[in-house]
Coordinates of C-alpha atoms and ligand atoms in Angstrom, one line a residue:
X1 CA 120.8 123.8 171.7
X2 CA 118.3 122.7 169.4
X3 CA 115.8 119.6 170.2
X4 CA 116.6 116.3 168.9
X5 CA 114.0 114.2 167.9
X6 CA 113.5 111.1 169.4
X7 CA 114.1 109.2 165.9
X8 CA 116.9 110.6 165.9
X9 CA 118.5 110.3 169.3
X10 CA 117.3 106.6 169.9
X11 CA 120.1 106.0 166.9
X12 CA 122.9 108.0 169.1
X13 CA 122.9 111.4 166.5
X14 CA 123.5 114.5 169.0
X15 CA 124.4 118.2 168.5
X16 CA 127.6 118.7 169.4
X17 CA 128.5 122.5 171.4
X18 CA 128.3 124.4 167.9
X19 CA 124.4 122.7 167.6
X20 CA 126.0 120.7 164.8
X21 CA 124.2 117.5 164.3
X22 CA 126.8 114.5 165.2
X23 CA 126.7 110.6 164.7
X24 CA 129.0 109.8 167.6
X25 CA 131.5 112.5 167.1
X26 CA 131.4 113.2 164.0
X27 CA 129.7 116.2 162.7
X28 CA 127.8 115.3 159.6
X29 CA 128.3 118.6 158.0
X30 CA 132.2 116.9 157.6
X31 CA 130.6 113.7 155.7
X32 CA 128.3 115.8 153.8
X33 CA 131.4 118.0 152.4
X34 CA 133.6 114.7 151.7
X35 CA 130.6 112.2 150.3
X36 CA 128.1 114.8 148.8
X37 CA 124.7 114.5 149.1
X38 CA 122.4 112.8 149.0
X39 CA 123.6 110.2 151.2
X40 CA 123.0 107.2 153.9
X41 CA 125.0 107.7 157.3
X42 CA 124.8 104.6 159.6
X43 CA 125.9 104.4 163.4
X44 CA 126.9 101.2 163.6
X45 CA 127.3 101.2 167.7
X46 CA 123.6 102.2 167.6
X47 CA 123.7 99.1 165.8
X48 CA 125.3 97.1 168.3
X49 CA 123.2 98.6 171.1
X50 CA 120.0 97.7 169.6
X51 CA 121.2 94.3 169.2
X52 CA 122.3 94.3 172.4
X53 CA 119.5 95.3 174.4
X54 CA 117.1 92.7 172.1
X55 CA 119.6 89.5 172.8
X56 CA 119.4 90.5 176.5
X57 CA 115.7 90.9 177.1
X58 CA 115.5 87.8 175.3
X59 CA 118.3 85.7 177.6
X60 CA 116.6 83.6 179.2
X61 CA 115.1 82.1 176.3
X62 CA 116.9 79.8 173.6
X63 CA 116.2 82.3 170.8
X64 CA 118.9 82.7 167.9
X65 CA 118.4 86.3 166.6
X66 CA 118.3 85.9 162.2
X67 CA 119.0 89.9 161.1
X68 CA 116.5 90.5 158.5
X69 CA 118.9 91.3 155.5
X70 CA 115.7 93.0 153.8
X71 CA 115.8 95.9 156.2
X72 CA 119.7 97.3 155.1
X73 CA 121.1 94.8 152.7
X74 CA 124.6 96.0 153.3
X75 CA 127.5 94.0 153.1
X76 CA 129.0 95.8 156.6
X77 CA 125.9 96.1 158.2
X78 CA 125.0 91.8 157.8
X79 CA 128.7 91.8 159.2
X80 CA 128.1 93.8 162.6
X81 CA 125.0 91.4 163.3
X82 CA 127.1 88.1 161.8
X83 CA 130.3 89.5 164.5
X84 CA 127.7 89.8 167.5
X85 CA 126.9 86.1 166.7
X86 CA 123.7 87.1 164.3
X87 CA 122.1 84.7 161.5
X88 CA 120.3 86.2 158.6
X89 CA 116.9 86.0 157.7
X90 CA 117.1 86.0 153.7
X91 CA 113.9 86.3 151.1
X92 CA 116.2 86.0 147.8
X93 CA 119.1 83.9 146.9
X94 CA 120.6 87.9 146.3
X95 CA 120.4 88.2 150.0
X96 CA 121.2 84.8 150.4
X97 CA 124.7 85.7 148.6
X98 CA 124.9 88.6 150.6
X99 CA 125.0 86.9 153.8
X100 CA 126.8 84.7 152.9
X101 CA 129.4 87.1 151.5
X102 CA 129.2 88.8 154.7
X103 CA 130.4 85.8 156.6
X104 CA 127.5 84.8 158.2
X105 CA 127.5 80.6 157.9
X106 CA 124.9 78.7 155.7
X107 CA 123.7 76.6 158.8
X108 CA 122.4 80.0 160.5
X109 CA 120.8 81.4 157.5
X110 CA 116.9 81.1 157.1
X111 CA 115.1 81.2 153.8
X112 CA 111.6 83.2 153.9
X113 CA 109.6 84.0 151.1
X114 CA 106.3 84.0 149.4
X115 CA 107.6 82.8 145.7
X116 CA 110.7 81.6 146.1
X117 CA 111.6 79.8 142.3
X118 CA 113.1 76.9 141.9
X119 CA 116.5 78.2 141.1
X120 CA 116.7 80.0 144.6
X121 CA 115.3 76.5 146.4
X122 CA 117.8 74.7 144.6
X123 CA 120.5 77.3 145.6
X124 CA 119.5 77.5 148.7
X125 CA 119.8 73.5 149.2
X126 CA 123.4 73.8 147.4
X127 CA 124.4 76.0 149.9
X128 CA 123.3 74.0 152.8
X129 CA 121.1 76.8 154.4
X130 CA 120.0 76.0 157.6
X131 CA 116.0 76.6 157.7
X132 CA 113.5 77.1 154.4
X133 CA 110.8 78.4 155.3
X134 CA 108.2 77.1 153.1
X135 CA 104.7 79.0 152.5
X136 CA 102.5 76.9 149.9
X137 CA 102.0 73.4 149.6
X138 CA 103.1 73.8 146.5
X139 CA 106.6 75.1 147.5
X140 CA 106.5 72.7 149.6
X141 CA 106.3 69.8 146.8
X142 CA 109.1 71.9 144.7
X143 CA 111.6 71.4 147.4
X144 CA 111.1 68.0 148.2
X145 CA 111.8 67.1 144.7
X146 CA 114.7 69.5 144.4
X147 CA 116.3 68.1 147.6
X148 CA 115.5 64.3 146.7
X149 CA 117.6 64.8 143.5
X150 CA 120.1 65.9 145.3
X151 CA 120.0 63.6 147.8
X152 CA 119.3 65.5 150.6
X153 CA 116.9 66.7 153.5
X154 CA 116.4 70.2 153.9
X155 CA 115.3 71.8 157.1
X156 CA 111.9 73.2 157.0
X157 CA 109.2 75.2 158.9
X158 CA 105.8 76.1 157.5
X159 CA 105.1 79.7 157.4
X160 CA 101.7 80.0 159.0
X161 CA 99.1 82.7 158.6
X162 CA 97.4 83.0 161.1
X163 CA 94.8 85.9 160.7
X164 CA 96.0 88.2 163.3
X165 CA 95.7 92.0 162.1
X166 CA 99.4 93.6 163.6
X167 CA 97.6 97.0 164.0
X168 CA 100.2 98.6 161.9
X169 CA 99.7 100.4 158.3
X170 CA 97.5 98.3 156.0
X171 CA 100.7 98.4 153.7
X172 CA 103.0 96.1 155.8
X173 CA 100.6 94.1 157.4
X174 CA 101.6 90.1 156.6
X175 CA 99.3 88.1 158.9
X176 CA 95.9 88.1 158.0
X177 CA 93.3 86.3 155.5
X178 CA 93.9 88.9 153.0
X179 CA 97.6 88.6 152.7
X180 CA 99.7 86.6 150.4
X181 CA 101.9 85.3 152.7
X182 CA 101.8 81.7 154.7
X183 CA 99.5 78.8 155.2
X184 CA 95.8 79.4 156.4
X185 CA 96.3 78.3 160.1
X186 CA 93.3 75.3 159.8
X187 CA 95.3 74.0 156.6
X188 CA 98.5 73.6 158.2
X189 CA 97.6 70.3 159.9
X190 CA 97.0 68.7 156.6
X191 CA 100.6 70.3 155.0
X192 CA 102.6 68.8 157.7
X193 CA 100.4 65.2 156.6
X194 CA 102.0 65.8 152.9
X195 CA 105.6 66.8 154.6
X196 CA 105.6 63.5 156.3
X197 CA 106.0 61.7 153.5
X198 CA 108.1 63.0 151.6
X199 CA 111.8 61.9 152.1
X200 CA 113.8 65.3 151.0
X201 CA 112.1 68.2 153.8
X202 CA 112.2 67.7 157.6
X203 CA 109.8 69.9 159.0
X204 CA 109.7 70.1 162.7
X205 CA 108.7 73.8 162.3
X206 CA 106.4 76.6 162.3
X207 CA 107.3 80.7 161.6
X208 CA 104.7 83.5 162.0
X209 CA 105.3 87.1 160.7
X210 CA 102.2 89.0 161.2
X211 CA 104.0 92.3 160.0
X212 CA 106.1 95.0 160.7
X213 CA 106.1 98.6 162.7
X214 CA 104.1 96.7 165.7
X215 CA 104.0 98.6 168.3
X216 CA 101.5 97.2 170.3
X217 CA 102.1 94.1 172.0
X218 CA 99.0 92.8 171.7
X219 CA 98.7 91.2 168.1
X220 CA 101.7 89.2 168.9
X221 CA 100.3 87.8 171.7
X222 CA 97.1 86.8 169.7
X223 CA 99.1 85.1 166.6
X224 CA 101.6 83.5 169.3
X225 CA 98.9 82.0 171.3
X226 CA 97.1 80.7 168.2
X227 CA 101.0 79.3 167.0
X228 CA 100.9 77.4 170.4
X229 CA 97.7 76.1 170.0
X230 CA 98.3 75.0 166.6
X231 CA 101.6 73.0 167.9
X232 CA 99.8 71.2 170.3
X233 CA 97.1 70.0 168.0
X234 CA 100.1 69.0 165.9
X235 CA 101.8 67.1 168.4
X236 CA 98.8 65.9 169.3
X237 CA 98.5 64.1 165.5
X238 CA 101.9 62.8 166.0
X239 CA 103.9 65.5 164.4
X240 CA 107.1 66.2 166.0
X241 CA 107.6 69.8 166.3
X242 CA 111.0 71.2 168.0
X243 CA 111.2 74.7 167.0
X244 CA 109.0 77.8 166.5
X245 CA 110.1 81.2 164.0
X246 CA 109.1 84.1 165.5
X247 CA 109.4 86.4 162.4
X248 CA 110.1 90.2 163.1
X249 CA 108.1 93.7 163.0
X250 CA 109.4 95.2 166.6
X251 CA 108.9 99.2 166.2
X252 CA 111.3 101.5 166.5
X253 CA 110.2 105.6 167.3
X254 CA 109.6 107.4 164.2
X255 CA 107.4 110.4 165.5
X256 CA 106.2 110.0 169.3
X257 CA 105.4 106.4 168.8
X258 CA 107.8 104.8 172.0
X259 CA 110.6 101.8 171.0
X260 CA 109.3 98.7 171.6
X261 CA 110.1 97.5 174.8
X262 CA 112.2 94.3 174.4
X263 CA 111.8 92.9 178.0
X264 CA 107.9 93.1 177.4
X265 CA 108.1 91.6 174.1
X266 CA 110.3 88.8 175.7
X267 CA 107.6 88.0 178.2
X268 CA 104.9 87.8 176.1
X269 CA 107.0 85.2 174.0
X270 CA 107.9 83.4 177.5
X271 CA 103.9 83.4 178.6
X272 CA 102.6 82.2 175.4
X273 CA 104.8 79.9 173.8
X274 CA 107.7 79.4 176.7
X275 CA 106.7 76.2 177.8
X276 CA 106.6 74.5 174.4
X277 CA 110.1 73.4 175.1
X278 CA 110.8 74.7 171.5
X279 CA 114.2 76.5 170.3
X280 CA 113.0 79.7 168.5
X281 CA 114.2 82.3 165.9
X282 CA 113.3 86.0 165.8
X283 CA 113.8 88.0 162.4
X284 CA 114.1 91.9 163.4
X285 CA 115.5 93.8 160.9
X286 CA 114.0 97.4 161.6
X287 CA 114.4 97.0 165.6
X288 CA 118.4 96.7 164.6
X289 CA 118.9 99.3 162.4
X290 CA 116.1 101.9 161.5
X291 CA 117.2 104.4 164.3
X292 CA 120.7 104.1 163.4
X293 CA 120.5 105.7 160.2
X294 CA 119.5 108.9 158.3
X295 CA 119.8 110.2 155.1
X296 CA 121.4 113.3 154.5
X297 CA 120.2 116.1 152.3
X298 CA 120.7 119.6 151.1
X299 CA 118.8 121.7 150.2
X300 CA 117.8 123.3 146.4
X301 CA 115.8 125.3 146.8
X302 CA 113.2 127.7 149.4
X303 CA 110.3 127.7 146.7
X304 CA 107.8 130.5 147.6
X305 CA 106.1 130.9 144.4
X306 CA 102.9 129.3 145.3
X307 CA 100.2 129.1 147.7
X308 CA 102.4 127.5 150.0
X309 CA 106.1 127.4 150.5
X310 CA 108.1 124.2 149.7
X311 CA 111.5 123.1 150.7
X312 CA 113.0 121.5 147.9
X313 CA 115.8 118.7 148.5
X314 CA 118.7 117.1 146.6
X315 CA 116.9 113.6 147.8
X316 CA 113.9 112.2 146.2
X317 CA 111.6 109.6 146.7
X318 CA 113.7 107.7 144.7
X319 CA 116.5 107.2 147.9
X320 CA 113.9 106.9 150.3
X321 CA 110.5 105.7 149.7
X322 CA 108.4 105.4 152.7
X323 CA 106.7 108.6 152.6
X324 CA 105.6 108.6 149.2
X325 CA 104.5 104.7 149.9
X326 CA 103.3 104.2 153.1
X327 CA 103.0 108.0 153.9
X328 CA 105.3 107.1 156.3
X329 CA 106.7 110.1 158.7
X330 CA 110.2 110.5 159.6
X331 CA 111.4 113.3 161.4
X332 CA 113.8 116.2 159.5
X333 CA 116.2 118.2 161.1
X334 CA 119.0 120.9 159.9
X335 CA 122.5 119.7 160.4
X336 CA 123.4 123.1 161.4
X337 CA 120.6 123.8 164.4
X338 CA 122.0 127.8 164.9
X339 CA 118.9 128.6 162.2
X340 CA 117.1 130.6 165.1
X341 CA 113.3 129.8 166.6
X342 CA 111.2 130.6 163.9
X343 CA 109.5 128.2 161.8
X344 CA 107.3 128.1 159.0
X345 CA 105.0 125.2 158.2
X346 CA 106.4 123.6 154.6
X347 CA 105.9 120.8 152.3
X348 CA 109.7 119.1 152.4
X349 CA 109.7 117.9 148.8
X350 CA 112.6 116.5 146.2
X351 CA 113.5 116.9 142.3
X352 CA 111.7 113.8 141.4
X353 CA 108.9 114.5 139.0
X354 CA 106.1 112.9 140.6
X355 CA 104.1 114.8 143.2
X356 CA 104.0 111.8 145.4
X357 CA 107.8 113.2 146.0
X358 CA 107.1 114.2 149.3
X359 CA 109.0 113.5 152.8
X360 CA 106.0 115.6 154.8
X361 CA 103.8 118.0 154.5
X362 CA 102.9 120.9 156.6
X363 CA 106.0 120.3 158.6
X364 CA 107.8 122.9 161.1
X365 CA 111.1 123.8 159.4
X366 CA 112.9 126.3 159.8
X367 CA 113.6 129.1 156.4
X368 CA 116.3 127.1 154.8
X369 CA 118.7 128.8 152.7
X370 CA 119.9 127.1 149.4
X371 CA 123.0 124.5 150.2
X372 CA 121.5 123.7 154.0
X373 CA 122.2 120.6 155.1
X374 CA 119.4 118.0 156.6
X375 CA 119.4 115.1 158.0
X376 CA 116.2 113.0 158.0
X377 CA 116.0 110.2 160.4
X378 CA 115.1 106.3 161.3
X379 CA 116.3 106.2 157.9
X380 CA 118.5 102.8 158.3
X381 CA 115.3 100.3 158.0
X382 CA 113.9 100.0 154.1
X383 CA 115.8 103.7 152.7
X384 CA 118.6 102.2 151.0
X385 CA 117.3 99.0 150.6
X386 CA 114.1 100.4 148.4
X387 CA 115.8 102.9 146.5
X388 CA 116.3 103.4 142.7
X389 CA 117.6 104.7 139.9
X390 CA 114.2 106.6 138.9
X391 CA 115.1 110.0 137.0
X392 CA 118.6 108.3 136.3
X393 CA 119.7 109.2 139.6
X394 CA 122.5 106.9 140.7
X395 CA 121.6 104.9 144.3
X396 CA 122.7 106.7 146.9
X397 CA 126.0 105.9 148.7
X398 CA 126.0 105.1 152.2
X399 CA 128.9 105.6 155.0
X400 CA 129.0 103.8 157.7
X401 CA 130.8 105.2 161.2
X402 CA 131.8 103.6 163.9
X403 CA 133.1 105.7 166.7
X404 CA 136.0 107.6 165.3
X405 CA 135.8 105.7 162.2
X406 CA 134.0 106.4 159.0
X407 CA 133.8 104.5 155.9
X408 CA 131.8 104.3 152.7
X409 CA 130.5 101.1 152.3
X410 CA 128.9 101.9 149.2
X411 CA 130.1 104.4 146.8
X412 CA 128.1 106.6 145.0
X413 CA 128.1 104.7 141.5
X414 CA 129.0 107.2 138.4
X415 CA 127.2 107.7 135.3
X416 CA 128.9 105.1 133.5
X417 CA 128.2 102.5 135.9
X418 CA 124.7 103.5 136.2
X419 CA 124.6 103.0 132.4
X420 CA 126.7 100.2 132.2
X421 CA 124.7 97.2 132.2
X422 CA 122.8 98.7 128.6
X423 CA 123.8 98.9 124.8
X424 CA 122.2 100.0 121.8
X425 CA 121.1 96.5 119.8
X426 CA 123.8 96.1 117.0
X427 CA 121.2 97.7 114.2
X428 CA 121.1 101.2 115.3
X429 CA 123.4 103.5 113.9
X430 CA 126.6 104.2 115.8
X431 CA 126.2 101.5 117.8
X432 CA 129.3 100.0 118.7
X433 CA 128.0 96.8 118.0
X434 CA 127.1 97.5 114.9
X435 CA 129.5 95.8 112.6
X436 CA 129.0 92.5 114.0
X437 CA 126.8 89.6 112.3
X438 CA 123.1 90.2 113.5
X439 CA 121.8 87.4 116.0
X440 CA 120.0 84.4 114.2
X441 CA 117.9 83.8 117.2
X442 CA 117.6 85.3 120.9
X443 CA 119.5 83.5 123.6
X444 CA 118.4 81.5 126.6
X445 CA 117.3 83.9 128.8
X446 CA 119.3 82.9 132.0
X447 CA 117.5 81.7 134.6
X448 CA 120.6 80.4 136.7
X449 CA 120.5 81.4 140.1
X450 CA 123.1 84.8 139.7
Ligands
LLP501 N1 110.6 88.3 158.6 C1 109.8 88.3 157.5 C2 109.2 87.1 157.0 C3 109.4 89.5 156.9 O1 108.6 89.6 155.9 C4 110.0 90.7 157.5 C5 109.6 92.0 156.8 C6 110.8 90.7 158.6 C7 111.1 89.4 159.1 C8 111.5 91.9 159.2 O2 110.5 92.8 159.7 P1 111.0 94.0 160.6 O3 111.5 93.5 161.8 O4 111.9 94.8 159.8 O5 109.7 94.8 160.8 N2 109.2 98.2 153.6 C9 108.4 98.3 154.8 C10 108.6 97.1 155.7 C11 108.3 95.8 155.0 C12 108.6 94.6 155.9 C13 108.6 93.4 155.1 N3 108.9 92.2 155.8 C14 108.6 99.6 155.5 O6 109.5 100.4 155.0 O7 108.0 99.9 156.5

């Protein structure tokens, strides 16, 4: 039987007794043949058991877990946290609607964001979310006068930065002095002075996200410690502050890198900001779903025709990004593993003309023939979610399975809906629009929040 890597089996896919690679029990050779390829497979009981294992390590605390929608933006998949009793951690009043249309109730839905516009504030106050988080002072003052309009006062917490490096790739680091995101730490005190006057933002909060992929411990026990400090000085100025956001970035195994333990994690919440007698929020999206997906693939072509072999795929970096933008490894596996024990060092490659369009290089493969299936894995965190339509490839559908069930829960969209949304302005030739009147002026760009 032919090894599974861990990034693989930490989202429950196993080879079955023919070595055919399974999520639960069902082969994916049998999706493959009834979806095509390329596409996203999803185990939603690895789903469940991820979440499972956070909201018990976390127990004892009084945490609510807010799924970051970002991760897998999925209608189904916002419904399996929303059914084990999730919120939704939203950055865009498109994931907003999401959640939303997923069930999930307004009061447990929290608003992060570096630029949110005043359309989304003002949807998101129309919609009676339960937390903004506000990052600018300026955002801040936007809100207030949104809310006050409206007669109303929104929930807030002030996203602080609070110059901790997570020790993860440059890329998706959030928390330090070089980063967009948040409110220098030695400002806040003066942003909660502004808050307190104004009549349409309550803010009795602060969030932290320092980044994501953390697999060491340690940086979140830095930025927490400085967030407990910072809420005793603010109490300390008379501030009333009753609840502390704990933003996301738990790992999850992609090469030999372990899964971050939960039960640690928990503690080092518990030792550094426990006795603040706050209620908290964590926002994990990759924790709860990057193992339980992968992408599956066939392949084109065995290219041999230069100095090094390549491995050509039907998927591109257009369906799953992270390699080409993070050179970000995730492991790759035949579906069928009967392909014997040789391997040959190859470049995994897809059609995409860009040489960035690389899931690894050098990598063990075995010879692939032409219409091979693969699977690459801890593809359910950011693959879907950052894909496109470069090369006019329609997004890649994605199937979701659930012990003996499978569904797709987003169909593969055909080439005229990929096209559907464009038209030929009315003066070219053999457009249809071409026999009506020509536009005096160009419409109001619509800046409604849709
Ligand atoms: N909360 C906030 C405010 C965030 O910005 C993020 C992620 C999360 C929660 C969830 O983080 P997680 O638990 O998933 O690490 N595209 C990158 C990751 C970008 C993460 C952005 N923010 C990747 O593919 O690695």
């Amino acid at each position: 039987m032919t090894v599974i890597p861990h990034g693989l089996s930490n989202g429950g896919f196993v080879r079955d007794l023919s070595d055919t690679l399974c999520v639960d029990a069902i082969p994916l050779d049998r999706i493959a043949a009834e979806v095509g390829t390329p596409a996203y497979v999803y185990n939603a009981r690895a789903m469940r058991l991820a979440y499972r294992t956070l909201e018990t390590a976390l127990a004892a605390l009084p945490i609510t877990v807010c799924y970051a929608v970002k991760a897998n933006a999925n209608l189904a998949v916002i419904r399996i946290f929303r059914d084990l009793g999730a919120g939704a951690d939203v950055v865009s009043v498109g994931e907003m609607r999401r959640a939303l249309a997923a069930g999930v109730p307004a009061e447990r839905i929290v608003f992060s964001g570096v630029g949110k516009t005043d359309a989304e504030l003002a949807a998101a106050v129309d919609a009676g979310i339960g937390q903004v988080n506000v990052e600018s002072s300026g955002e801040l003052k936007r809100l207030n006068a949104l809310a006050e309009v409206r007669q109303r006062r929104v929930e807030i917490a002030l996203r602080v930065n609070p110059d901790v490096d997570a020790g993860t790739l440059k890329e998706i680091t959030t928390g330090t002095a070089d980063d967009k995101f948040g409110i220098a730490i030695d400002r806040v005190p003066a942003v909660f002075e502004l808050a307190a006057k104004l009549p349409g933002v309550s803010l009795r909060g602060v969030a932290v996200h320092i980044g994501s992929q953390i697999v060491d411990l340690q940086p979140y026990h830095n930025a927490y410690r400085r967030i407990a400090d910072l809420v005793h000085q603010l109490r300390d100025e008379g501030h009333i502050i009753d609840h502390v956001d704990l933003g996301g970035g738990l790992a999850i195994p992609y090469d030999r890198e372990p899964r971050v333990d939960a039960t640690a994690f928990a503690a080092v919440v518990r030792e550094t900001l426990g006795a603040l007698g706050c209620r908290m929020t964590i926002e994990p999206g990759r924790y709860l779903v990057g193992s339980a997906g992968v992408m599956l693939a066939r392949v084109v072509e065995w290219k041999e025709d230069l100095a090094r072999p390549f491995l050509i795929l039907d998927a591109g970096m257009n369906d799953l990004m992270r390699p080409a933008l993070y050179k970000a490894y995730h492991p790759i596996v035949a579906v069928h593993g009967d392909t014997g024990d040789v391997t040959v060092d190859v470049d995994v490659v897809g059609p995409i003309c860009e040489s960035t369009d690389r899931f690894a290089r050098g990598r063990a493969m075995p010879r692939l023939k032409a219409g091979s299936l693969v699977a690459i894995g801890a593809a359910g965190a950011y693959g879907a979610a950052l894909s496109s339509e470069y090369n006019s490839r329609p997004l890649v559908p994605e199937v979701l399975v659930d012990g003996s069930r499978v569904a797709v829960v987003r169909k593969r969209p055909s080439f005229e809906e990929m096209v559907g949304l464009e038209s030929l302005p009315p003066w070219m030739e053999d457009s249809p629009a071409a026999d009506r009147p020509p536009t005096a002026e160009l419409p109001e760009p619509d800046r409604a929040a849709e």
